[in-house]
């Protein structure tokens, strides 16, 4: 009995222990496992926008919608580079939705039930609703149609689709309200309009003394680390950067070898023989070609270029092989018959009148007749076209290629298709473009050809591919650091290192490598450190091995990372100080000051300079010098000014003030339009910056 009581006493503890164990097993697996949020591993979090976490499923849903819409438009599967752009679009769409929604909520922008009803079936129909329920016969919006549709939603099962549609027009209306709130707040005062008008229409004539910075050798200027740091601190906002990774990599192409080419040529010979003997050409093409059989009858104008040159073609004959790069083609003529449209080929020399006057037209006709006579007497048509032709065909001897009826202007077409034999037409032909000297190189024909095409690409064999991979694998396997990677590359003269600085985390391109997303993901992996060497990546028919040589985090760039850029800027500051010091106390005219300074001093006369332009003809942008000169009296000059490309002294010769503007409404409207076009973009960029965005997409894509 005592034992039973003891079991009862302990059973509560046992049940509790089991419950705790089960809890740890069920819950702890999530809290303490490899994907644990408690341990800081956000395995499904793509990023964070304005404090709101975006998980993979939510991001993918937006991406898949964009992808489906795009593929529906282009009627094909999206490429890798296109999907990369769509992922960027999906991310920006989420930023737009989340960050702006918080702004809408803060401002109290919403759409009421009454407003929604008015948009759908009231007096202010939303454009999307109007488009969806417009009667195709009358072209008018049919309110009864939408009412009937809404009443039948539950019977037709269309309510979920309608809810999505409603959400889209709600979002559009809210966005329109926010846009109006911003754009309608743009206002330009009369004083602003007057200032803008004066800046554009006040014109100055100046004389400028200019001493470029390059007149002092870079080697003559020493820059200290203290100067670099001082300049950096004064201009820190210029050096904001995003995340970046610096990579060095080599590529090992997977290209067909000489043996591959020889084998391929032998294979083509066999295919040519078999193709000629084939009795089922469509099946032969589908068996041996990279592209499926297409039995369309083709006019001469539609034939491959290689067949143009040897037309007319013979039925049953195989032509080729022809190559275009690494693609080879064999063509067999299966059938020949007349179609419904004529095709011809011609060359022309177009002589355009200088203007529409009768005299200009007469001169152009006389020139055309003279050239026509020279060709009749033996001059080469193509050479005359290259010399006298005035359109894009001049560079190819006037050749227009094959064309069908309906492609050319009526007068030209009538002349070409009226010819019964090849050769020079008896006289120039006038069209709205000018006078044409025409040579028919293939007279009109309705002949069409049914062509079977075997097209094959020359690819590297498995043996060649294995050989290239073995080389790449050896380089990756024997390089444990950047130093070893560089040393190993030096041992192979066929390899060359390419360095790419500051690759962004969402880049698809790395230097000349396209579709290099996996390489970028490796560079940004938390397991990749500076000095690591990558595994072998296959990118665009080549093997790639890389080493990570630098990391840059988002924020302000480190001084050492922008040292070269800083040094150039500080060096110009030092040069400016030296030039200004040498000019100190200079007297006399600008010409005399320039002569005393030496041959590096340049004198420029600058006429019709406006304050709004900020540029001096021949020198470029120098807004400080121009602004200073506009504040002078004629005959006065500025002190030496540290400019963009050198030290400037500007002397105001003459100032023509802007005329009195009686009506500034046009200027106001121009400024309003300019500011309105920027206000939404600027607002979104500001909201985006304040959203504290954390972008972790590189972990997934």
XYZ file of C-alpha atoms in Angstrom:
701
model
C 0.000 0.000 0.000
C 2.868 2.332 0.832
C 4.412 1.570 -2.551
C 1.198 2.494 -4.380
C 0.975 5.789 -2.463
C 4.596 6.553 -3.299
C 3.907 5.904 -7.014
C 0.952 8.230 -6.827
C 3.098 10.929 -5.209
C 5.802 10.628 -7.832
C 3.441 10.309 -10.791
C 2.724 14.068 -10.836
C 6.444 14.785 -11.105
C 6.860 12.128 -13.817
C 4.009 13.492 -15.892
C 5.462 16.986 -15.544
C 8.896 15.783 -16.603
C 7.433 14.041 -19.653
C 5.431 17.147 -20.550
C 8.557 19.306 -20.308
C 10.447 16.815 -22.462
C 7.750 16.849 -25.102
C 7.650 20.638 -24.976
C 11.390 20.870 -25.543
C 11.116 18.366 -28.395
C 8.221 20.163 -30.133
C 8.908 23.805 -29.330
C 12.616 23.688 -28.590
C 13.293 22.259 -32.021
C 12.139 25.585 -33.400
C 13.641 27.762 -30.672
C 17.012 26.062 -30.357
C 17.447 24.323 -33.707
C 19.502 25.462 -36.709
C 16.691 27.760 -37.877
C 16.102 29.175 -34.399
C 14.907 32.771 -34.224
C 15.908 32.771 -30.540
C 19.540 32.201 -31.530
C 19.426 34.907 -34.191
C 19.087 32.671 -37.244
C 16.340 34.197 -39.408
C 16.318 31.305 -41.851
C 13.181 32.409 -43.691
C 13.545 36.201 -43.372
C 14.334 37.893 -46.661
C 14.604 41.327 -45.082
C 13.001 44.000 -42.953
C 11.181 47.150 -44.062
C 10.138 49.860 -41.614
C 10.309 47.375 -38.738
C 8.221 44.777 -40.585
C 9.912 41.455 -41.332
C 9.486 40.029 -44.843
C 9.587 36.241 -44.937
C 10.425 34.197 -47.994
C 6.825 33.164 -48.659
C 5.576 36.755 -48.759
C 8.397 37.916 -51.006
C 7.977 34.943 -53.317
C 4.253 35.571 -53.670
C 4.910 39.106 -54.961
C 7.736 37.873 -57.189
C 5.625 35.067 -58.690
C 2.834 37.536 -59.542
C 5.288 39.802 -61.379
C 6.905 36.808 -63.091
C 3.568 35.364 -64.255
C 2.499 38.736 -65.641
C 5.808 39.197 -67.486
C 5.872 35.690 -68.955
C 2.263 36.125 -70.048
C 3.252 39.257 -71.952
C 6.370 37.865 -73.667
C 4.941 34.349 -74.138
C 8.106 32.581 -72.929
C 9.933 31.656 -69.746
C 11.942 34.445 -68.128
C 15.733 34.243 -68.274
C 17.955 34.358 -65.186
C 18.882 37.995 -65.764
C 15.207 38.909 -66.263
C 14.256 37.124 -63.037
C 16.967 39.073 -61.209
C 15.340 42.303 -62.403
C 11.920 41.008 -61.368
C 13.196 40.194 -57.869
C 14.424 43.771 -57.626
C 11.008 44.951 -58.787
C 9.284 42.737 -56.190
C 11.506 44.109 -53.421
C 10.838 47.716 -54.435
C 7.122 46.942 -54.610
C 7.192 45.686 -51.028
C 9.112 48.779 -49.924
C 6.542 50.884 -51.693
C 3.617 49.058 -50.098
C 4.916 48.825 -46.536
C 6.799 52.084 -46.081
C 4.181 54.154 -47.871
C 1.293 52.449 -46.061
C 2.764 53.615 -42.765
C 2.874 57.130 -44.205
C -0.741 56.830 -45.376
C -1.772 55.697 -41.888
C 0.162 58.539 -40.258
C -1.547 61.083 -42.505
C -4.973 59.468 -42.168
C -5.350 58.812 -45.892
C -8.040 56.207 -46.518
C -10.987 55.327 -48.745
C -14.423 55.126 -47.127
C -17.113 52.561 -47.957
C -19.170 55.310 -49.602
C -16.219 56.382 -51.755
C -15.553 52.793 -52.800
C -19.193 52.373 -53.828
C -18.980 55.613 -55.824
C -15.848 54.309 -57.609
C -17.582 51.054 -58.549
C -21.184 52.018 -59.403
C -21.655 55.683 -58.603
C -20.917 58.958 -60.375
C -17.090 58.791 -60.265
C -16.265 55.406 -61.767
C -12.658 54.262 -61.377
C -10.876 53.946 -64.789
C -10.180 50.225 -64.222
C -13.864 49.561 -63.542
C -14.879 51.654 -66.533
C -12.497 49.701 -68.775
C -13.659 46.305 -67.487
C -17.376 47.059 -67.906
C -17.461 49.031 -71.146
C -19.887 47.634 -73.717
C -17.736 46.580 -76.712
C -20.591 47.244 -79.152
C -21.360 50.809 -78.008
C -18.034 51.764 -76.453
C -19.967 53.135 -73.446
C -19.687 52.205 -69.761
C -22.590 49.940 -68.772
C -23.577 50.485 -65.110
C -26.269 47.816 -65.289
C -23.672 45.256 -66.312
C -21.568 45.826 -63.199
C -24.615 45.728 -60.914
C -25.632 42.377 -62.410
C -22.064 41.115 -62.030
C -21.915 42.108 -58.340
C -25.272 40.460 -57.635
C -24.066 37.168 -59.141
C -20.688 36.947 -57.324
C -21.771 34.266 -54.870
C -23.424 32.162 -57.567
C -20.431 32.364 -59.956
C -17.742 31.978 -57.280
C -16.112 35.204 -58.425
C -16.056 36.954 -55.044
C -12.351 36.239 -54.222
C -11.300 37.658 -57.594
C -13.513 40.704 -57.065
C -12.035 41.300 -53.608
C -8.540 41.363 -55.139
C -9.763 43.750 -57.821
C -11.318 46.008 -55.195
C -8.052 46.042 -53.253
C -6.169 47.135 -56.363
C -8.461 50.095 -57.036
C -8.425 50.999 -53.330
C -4.614 51.062 -53.366
C -4.623 53.097 -56.543
C -7.035 55.667 -55.067
C -5.022 55.997 -51.847
C -1.827 56.435 -53.842
C -3.540 59.067 -55.997
C -4.637 60.954 -52.876
C -1.093 60.900 -51.514
C 0.281 61.995 -54.866
C -2.197 64.858 -55.018
C -1.310 65.862 -51.466
C 2.318 66.235 -52.535
C 1.914 67.719 -55.999
C -0.809 70.190 -55.034
C 1.448 71.553 -52.301
C 4.012 72.694 -54.871
C 3.928 76.472 -55.109
C 6.195 79.007 -56.766
C 6.203 82.599 -55.570
C 6.483 85.596 -57.846
C 9.912 86.345 -56.382
C 11.130 82.815 -57.230
C 9.834 83.119 -60.788
C 11.514 86.538 -61.183
C 14.815 85.187 -59.847
C 14.680 82.191 -62.209
C 13.824 84.412 -65.187
C 16.657 86.819 -64.399
C 19.189 83.986 -63.930
C 18.361 82.616 -67.369
C 18.152 85.906 -69.226
C 20.829 88.093 -67.638
C 23.859 87.728 -69.903
C 27.473 88.562 -69.121
C 30.582 88.960 -71.258
C 33.700 88.033 -69.317
C 37.422 87.786 -69.646
C 38.843 84.884 -67.700
C 42.328 84.014 -66.474
C 42.542 80.252 -65.966
C 45.392 78.197 -64.560
C 44.599 74.467 -64.699
C 45.620 72.156 -61.886
C 47.349 69.835 -64.328
C 49.913 72.590 -64.955
C 51.525 71.408 -61.696
C 52.806 67.825 -61.811
C 51.195 65.430 -59.342
C 54.644 64.300 -58.265
C 55.400 67.845 -57.099
C 52.591 67.723 -54.509
C 52.808 65.622 -51.352
C 49.636 64.710 -49.477
C 49.638 63.633 -45.824
C 47.248 61.268 -44.065
C 46.135 64.163 -41.874
C 45.101 66.142 -44.953
C 43.179 63.167 -46.320
C 41.322 62.711 -43.044
C 40.550 66.434 -42.811
C 39.131 66.522 -46.356
C 37.153 63.349 -45.681
C 35.579 64.832 -42.533
C 34.647 68.021 -44.395
C 33.040 66.097 -47.255
C 31.871 62.940 -45.513
C 28.443 62.906 -47.172
C 30.133 62.404 -50.542
C 31.468 59.053 -49.390
C 28.327 57.163 -48.438
C 28.529 53.622 -49.787
C 26.514 50.413 -49.987
C 27.770 46.929 -49.120
C 30.552 45.808 -51.420
C 32.846 42.837 -51.948
C 36.103 42.941 -53.904
C 36.885 39.828 -55.911
C 39.713 38.498 -58.020
C 38.838 35.688 -60.399
C 40.020 33.676 -63.375
C 37.922 32.082 -66.091
C 38.608 28.805 -67.870
C 36.513 28.654 -71.068
C 34.742 25.452 -72.004
C 35.246 25.734 -75.766
C 35.334 23.101 -78.478
C 38.838 21.792 -79.128
C 40.466 21.047 -82.481
C 39.574 17.384 -82.017
C 35.959 18.378 -81.307
C 35.891 20.469 -84.481
C 37.342 17.629 -86.597
C 34.817 15.162 -85.205
C 31.988 17.641 -85.808
C 33.068 18.216 -89.423
C 33.060 14.464 -90.083
C 29.625 14.222 -88.490
C 28.358 17.025 -90.760
C 29.661 15.194 -93.836
C 27.742 12.077 -92.831
C 24.626 14.142 -92.079
C 24.832 15.816 -95.494
C 24.909 12.445 -97.241
C 22.103 11.027 -95.094
C 20.020 14.184 -95.529
C 20.292 13.987 -99.319
C 19.136 10.351 -99.238
C 16.341 10.911 -96.699
C 12.777 10.190 -97.796
C 11.182 11.717 -94.682
C 12.844 15.104 -94.328
C 10.661 16.403 -91.470
C 11.467 13.354 -89.323
C 15.151 13.657 -90.230
C 15.196 17.300 -89.082
C 13.413 16.539 -85.825
C 15.891 13.730 -85.127
C 19.136 15.510 -86.010
C 18.538 19.280 -85.631
C 18.723 21.497 -82.540
C 15.587 23.279 -83.814
C 12.328 21.524 -84.811
C 11.078 21.199 -88.381
C 9.123 24.123 -89.854
C 7.381 23.336 -93.140
C 6.441 26.913 -94.083
C 6.883 27.927 -97.732
C 9.329 30.831 -97.961
C 9.620 33.604 -100.528
C 13.133 34.274 -101.761
C 13.165 37.347 -99.480
C 12.577 35.073 -96.481
C 15.280 32.514 -97.248
C 18.481 32.362 -95.157
C 21.084 34.806 -96.497
C 23.368 32.010 -97.754
C 20.566 30.737 -100.016
C 19.808 34.252 -101.335
C 23.168 34.339 -103.061
C 22.625 31.137 -105.049
C 18.900 31.398 -105.870
C 17.145 29.976 -107.849
C 17.399 26.712 -105.947
C 16.889 23.108 -107.040
C 14.247 20.816 -105.566
C 15.696 17.852 -103.657
C 19.187 19.368 -103.353
C 21.010 19.854 -100.036
C 22.900 23.133 -99.595
C 25.622 23.705 -97.035
C 26.900 23.281 -94.441
C 27.009 27.017 -93.693
C 28.224 28.408 -90.416
C 27.375 31.465 -88.374
C 29.727 31.489 -85.413
C 29.445 28.089 -83.753
C 26.122 27.234 -85.432
C 26.121 25.155 -88.635
C 23.191 24.613 -90.985
C 22.205 22.270 -93.826
C 19.237 23.204 -96.045
C 17.255 20.819 -98.247
C 14.719 22.098 -100.766
C 11.668 19.879 -100.321
C 9.300 21.576 -102.767
C 9.048 24.613 -105.066
C 5.808 26.325 -106.055
C 4.455 29.761 -106.918
C 2.968 31.799 -104.088
C 0.571 34.732 -104.216
C 3.134 37.551 -103.792
C 5.999 38.666 -106.001
C 9.534 39.006 -104.669
C 12.402 40.931 -106.275
C 15.875 42.191 -105.465
C 17.333 45.544 -106.410
C 20.047 48.078 -105.705
C 19.614 51.836 -105.884
C 21.449 55.142 -105.632
C 19.296 57.817 -103.987
C 19.960 61.464 -104.898
C 18.106 63.786 -102.512
C 17.309 67.431 -103.386
C 18.760 69.943 -100.913
C 15.277 71.405 -100.357
C 11.760 71.372 -101.847
C 12.318 74.195 -104.335
C 11.963 73.485 -108.075
C 15.596 74.521 -108.586
C 16.876 72.018 -106.007
C 14.803 69.212 -107.526
C 16.058 70.056 -111.007
C 19.663 69.988 -109.783
C 19.137 66.592 -108.099
C 17.560 65.155 -111.265
C 20.444 66.432 -113.390
C 22.936 64.780 -111.037
C 20.964 61.508 -111.093
C 20.893 61.519 -114.908
C 24.632 62.144 -115.054
C 25.369 59.199 -112.701
C 22.935 57.024 -114.664
C 24.813 57.836 -117.887
C 28.158 56.989 -116.307
C 26.835 53.571 -115.199
C 25.420 52.901 -118.672
C 28.859 53.667 -120.076
C 30.558 51.103 -117.820
C 30.994 52.685 -114.365
C 30.606 50.221 -111.473
C 27.155 50.577 -109.876
C 28.312 49.637 -106.356
C 31.235 52.092 -106.495
C 28.945 54.898 -107.684
C 26.469 54.056 -104.907
C 29.227 54.247 -102.298
C 30.326 57.625 -103.709
C 26.968 59.298 -104.360
C 24.286 57.406 -102.374
C 22.590 59.457 -99.658
C 20.969 56.729 -97.553
C 22.105 53.770 -95.449
C 22.521 51.453 -98.448
C 25.479 53.437 -99.821
C 27.901 51.450 -97.645
C 26.729 48.146 -99.220
C 26.787 49.286 -102.837
C 23.129 50.338 -102.788
C 21.884 46.762 -102.218
C 18.328 46.630 -100.853
C 18.238 42.828 -100.675
C 15.109 40.856 -101.502
C 11.736 42.427 -100.765
C 8.103 41.534 -101.402
C 5.376 43.662 -102.960
C 3.948 46.207 -100.549
C 7.253 46.975 -98.842
C 8.434 49.953 -100.928
C 6.867 53.313 -101.856
C 4.499 52.985 -104.869
C 6.619 54.663 -107.575
C 9.740 52.681 -106.650
C 7.806 49.424 -106.400
C 6.066 49.961 -109.731
C 9.434 50.448 -111.442
C 11.076 47.365 -109.894
C 8.155 44.972 -110.238
C 7.470 46.275 -113.729
C 10.873 45.056 -114.911
C 10.966 41.686 -116.633
C 14.724 41.152 -116.497
C 17.651 42.102 -114.327
C 19.730 45.177 -115.164
C 19.783 48.961 -114.961
C 16.396 50.631 -115.401
C 16.293 53.075 -118.340
C 15.871 56.298 -116.291
C 15.951 57.618 -112.706
C 12.694 57.136 -110.778
C 11.226 59.947 -108.692
C 9.681 59.309 -105.244
C 9.005 61.535 -102.260
C 12.566 60.801 -101.088
C 14.307 62.003 -104.252
C 15.574 60.404 -107.460
C 16.539 56.720 -107.570
C 18.932 55.109 -110.030
C 17.768 51.482 -109.904
C 19.433 48.236 -110.866
C 17.251 45.117 -110.696
C 19.482 42.269 -109.510
C 16.751 39.587 -109.334
C 13.545 40.190 -111.339
C 10.133 39.594 -109.830
C 9.142 36.043 -109.026
C 6.346 34.360 -107.085
C 8.510 31.319 -106.457
C 8.424 29.933 -102.912
C 10.474 27.174 -101.341
C 9.683 24.584 -98.713
C 12.946 24.220 -96.803
C 14.018 21.567 -94.313
C 16.825 22.901 -92.112
C 19.204 20.902 -89.921
C 20.886 23.309 -87.505
C 23.562 22.136 -85.109
C 25.758 23.958 -82.606
C 29.419 23.082 -82.190
C 29.750 22.236 -78.494
C 32.640 21.073 -76.410
C 32.778 17.311 -75.960
C 32.524 15.713 -72.539
C 36.261 14.996 -72.690
C 37.063 18.664 -73.382
C 34.681 19.787 -70.636
C 36.246 17.327 -68.173
C 39.723 18.582 -69.054
C 38.712 22.217 -68.412
C 37.027 21.270 -65.130
C 40.085 19.334 -63.979
C 42.225 22.454 -64.450
C 39.677 24.601 -62.558
C 39.299 22.051 -59.783
C 43.069 21.783 -59.332
C 43.392 25.573 -59.053
C 40.572 25.762 -56.491
C 41.812 22.727 -54.538
C 45.452 23.812 -54.261
C 44.716 27.446 -53.362
C 43.994 27.928 -49.675
C 44.496 31.706 -49.665
C 44.598 34.707 -51.986
C 48.404 34.535 -52.065
C 48.390 30.862 -53.102
C 45.661 31.601 -55.669
C 47.804 34.314 -57.280
C 50.914 32.139 -57.264
C 49.090 29.197 -58.842
C 47.624 31.405 -61.573
C 51.118 32.679 -62.433
C 52.185 29.102 -63.193
C 49.721 28.894 -66.101
C 50.305 31.460 -68.855
C 46.830 30.814 -70.268
C 45.182 32.223 -67.131
C 44.776 35.882 -66.215
C 43.326 37.425 -63.062
C 40.553 39.994 -63.295
C 39.834 42.191 -60.269
C 36.407 43.702 -59.602
C 35.996 46.108 -56.655
C 32.896 46.615 -54.522
C 30.457 44.134 -56.063
C 26.962 44.895 -54.698
C 25.018 42.253 -52.807
C 22.250 42.169 -55.411
C 24.503 42.270 -58.463
C 24.058 39.789 -61.281
C 27.107 41.057 -63.171
C 30.640 40.674 -61.853
C 33.026 42.406 -64.206
C 32.502 40.781 -67.601
C 30.653 37.820 -66.074
C 26.903 37.797 -66.585
C 24.574 35.527 -64.595
C 27.174 35.429 -61.807
C 24.630 35.388 -58.998
C 26.022 32.262 -57.295
C 29.465 33.848 -57.174
C 28.000 36.967 -55.523
C 26.118 34.849 -52.982
C 29.359 33.032 -52.115
C 31.140 36.367 -51.610
C 28.404 37.545 -49.211
C 28.054 34.287 -47.295
C 28.704 34.606 -43.556
C 31.067 31.654 -43.968
C 33.283 33.468 -46.525
C 36.194 35.503 -45.172
C 38.760 37.732 -46.826
C 41.429 35.509 -48.356
C 39.096 32.568 -49.005
C 39.104 30.889 -52.416
C 35.802 29.835 -53.959
C 34.751 26.436 -55.244
C 34.444 26.076 -59.020
C 31.451 27.918 -60.496
C 30.129 27.215 -64.003
C 29.046 30.518 -65.527
C 28.165 30.925 -69.212
C 30.148 27.982 -70.592
C 33.211 28.742 -68.529
C 34.535 27.690 -65.160
C 35.234 30.460 -62.670
C 37.394 30.419 -59.533
C 37.527 33.512 -57.326
C 39.099 34.819 -54.150
C 37.606 37.405 -51.811
C 40.102 40.242 -51.307
C 38.003 42.906 -49.604
C 34.778 43.689 -47.752
C 32.975 47.000 -47.520
C 30.009 47.498 -45.212
C 27.162 49.941 -45.911
C 27.578 53.397 -44.388
C 30.481 55.767 -44.776
C 33.484 54.493 -46.697
C 36.732 53.981 -44.816
C 39.441 56.496 -45.622
C 41.753 53.753 -46.853
C 39.057 52.428 -49.212
C 38.718 55.789 -51.008
C 42.304 56.906 -50.563
C 42.987 57.296 -54.280
C 39.907 59.472 -54.795
C 40.675 61.524 -51.671
C 44.280 61.990 -52.712
C 43.250 63.445 -56.088
C 40.845 65.894 -54.416
C 43.340 66.999 -51.726
C 46.097 67.286 -54.311
C 43.935 69.762 -56.277
C 43.302 71.747 -53.091
C 47.064 71.987 -52.460
C 47.690 72.983 -56.083
C 44.997 75.666 -55.798
C 46.693 77.087 -52.688
C 50.062 77.145 -54.468
C 48.627 78.868 -57.549
C 46.679 81.413 -55.454
C 49.809 82.133 -53.388
C 51.793 82.800 -56.570
C 49.050 85.157 -57.818
C 48.883 87.058 -54.533
C 49.570 90.757 -55.006
C 49.468 90.538 -58.807
C 48.561 93.850 -60.473
C 47.861 95.124 -63.944
C 45.523 93.724 -66.588
C 44.633 90.047 -66.814
C 46.950 89.755 -69.810
C 49.808 91.223 -67.766
C 49.071 88.927 -64.806
C 49.036 85.928 -67.151
C 52.336 86.987 -68.740
C 53.956 87.414 -65.313
C 52.637 84.039 -64.115
C 54.044 82.116 -67.047
C 52.977 79.962 -70.007
C 50.564 77.854 -67.926
C 48.166 80.799 -67.522
C 45.368 80.805 -70.105
C 43.262 83.815 -71.140
C 39.708 83.151 -72.382
C 37.041 85.526 -73.684
C 33.647 84.201 -72.603
C 30.611 85.778 -74.271
C 26.908 85.329 -73.496
C 27.397 83.562 -70.162
C 24.221 83.131 -68.103
C 24.068 82.719 -64.353
C 21.744 79.728 -64.752
C 24.190 77.778 -66.931
C 27.046 77.829 -64.418
C 29.491 77.093 -67.261
C 32.260 79.079 -68.949
C 32.685 78.198 -72.641
C 35.906 76.261 -73.127
C 36.434 75.682 -69.387
C 33.311 73.827 -68.278
C 31.345 74.148 -65.043
C 32.658 76.912 -62.810
C 29.561 78.058 -60.860
C 31.461 79.845 -58.060
C 33.479 81.960 -60.485
C 30.382 82.843 -62.528
C 28.318 83.687 -59.449
C 31.112 85.898 -58.138
C 31.506 87.694 -61.480
C 27.775 88.435 -61.719
C 28.040 90.349 -58.463
C 30.657 92.758 -59.862
C 30.481 96.053 -61.672
C 31.736 96.060 -65.277
C 35.509 96.458 -65.343
C 35.983 94.736 -61.960
C 37.375 91.276 -61.411
C 37.199 88.554 -58.792
C 39.956 87.422 -56.492
C 41.593 84.101 -57.490
C 38.963 81.360 -57.022
C 39.540 77.651 -56.457
C 37.496 76.226 -59.321
C 36.546 72.773 -60.577
C 39.515 72.243 -62.862
C 41.809 75.094 -61.968
C 42.161 78.550 -60.419
C 39.985 81.233 -62.047
C 40.047 85.026 -62.070
C 36.952 86.364 -63.849
C 36.660 89.966 -65.073
C 33.203 91.280 -65.898
C 33.370 93.095 -69.228
C 29.680 93.758 -69.768
C 26.399 92.805 -68.118
C 23.104 92.828 -70.021
C 20.283 92.597 -67.542
C 17.221 90.511 -68.227
C 14.304 92.425 -69.777
C 11.403 93.348 -67.571
C 8.942 90.465 -67.600
C 5.349 91.663 -67.641
C 3.907 88.198 -67.252
C 5.718 85.508 -65.242
C 2.881 82.960 -65.397
C 4.755 80.863 -67.974
C 7.907 80.817 -65.820
C 5.837 79.860 -62.765
C 4.176 77.028 -64.673
C 7.586 75.786 -65.863
C 8.976 75.744 -62.312
C 5.837 74.086 -60.937
C 6.059 71.346 -63.561
C 9.748 70.796 -62.836
C 9.235 70.555 -59.086
C 6.061 68.480 -59.398
C 7.889 65.904 -61.513
C 10.434 65.462 -58.715
C 8.329 65.714 -55.590
C 6.929 62.148 -55.567
C 10.298 60.583 -56.300
C 11.993 62.671 -53.634
C 9.281 61.826 -51.098
C 9.574 58.097 -51.807
C 13.375 58.212 -51.542
C 13.091 60.039 -48.212
C 10.548 57.512 -46.882
C 12.721 54.665 -48.151
C 15.774 56.101 -46.383
C 13.851 56.411 -43.098
C 12.442 52.877 -43.400
C 15.666 51.347 -42.017
C 15.679 48.632 -44.680
C 17.579 45.417 -44.030
C 18.081 43.504 -47.273
C 19.009 39.815 -46.851
C 17.973 38.618 -50.308
C 21.526 37.541 -51.073
C 21.015 34.598 -48.692
C 18.241 33.208 -50.904
C 18.844 34.277 -54.511
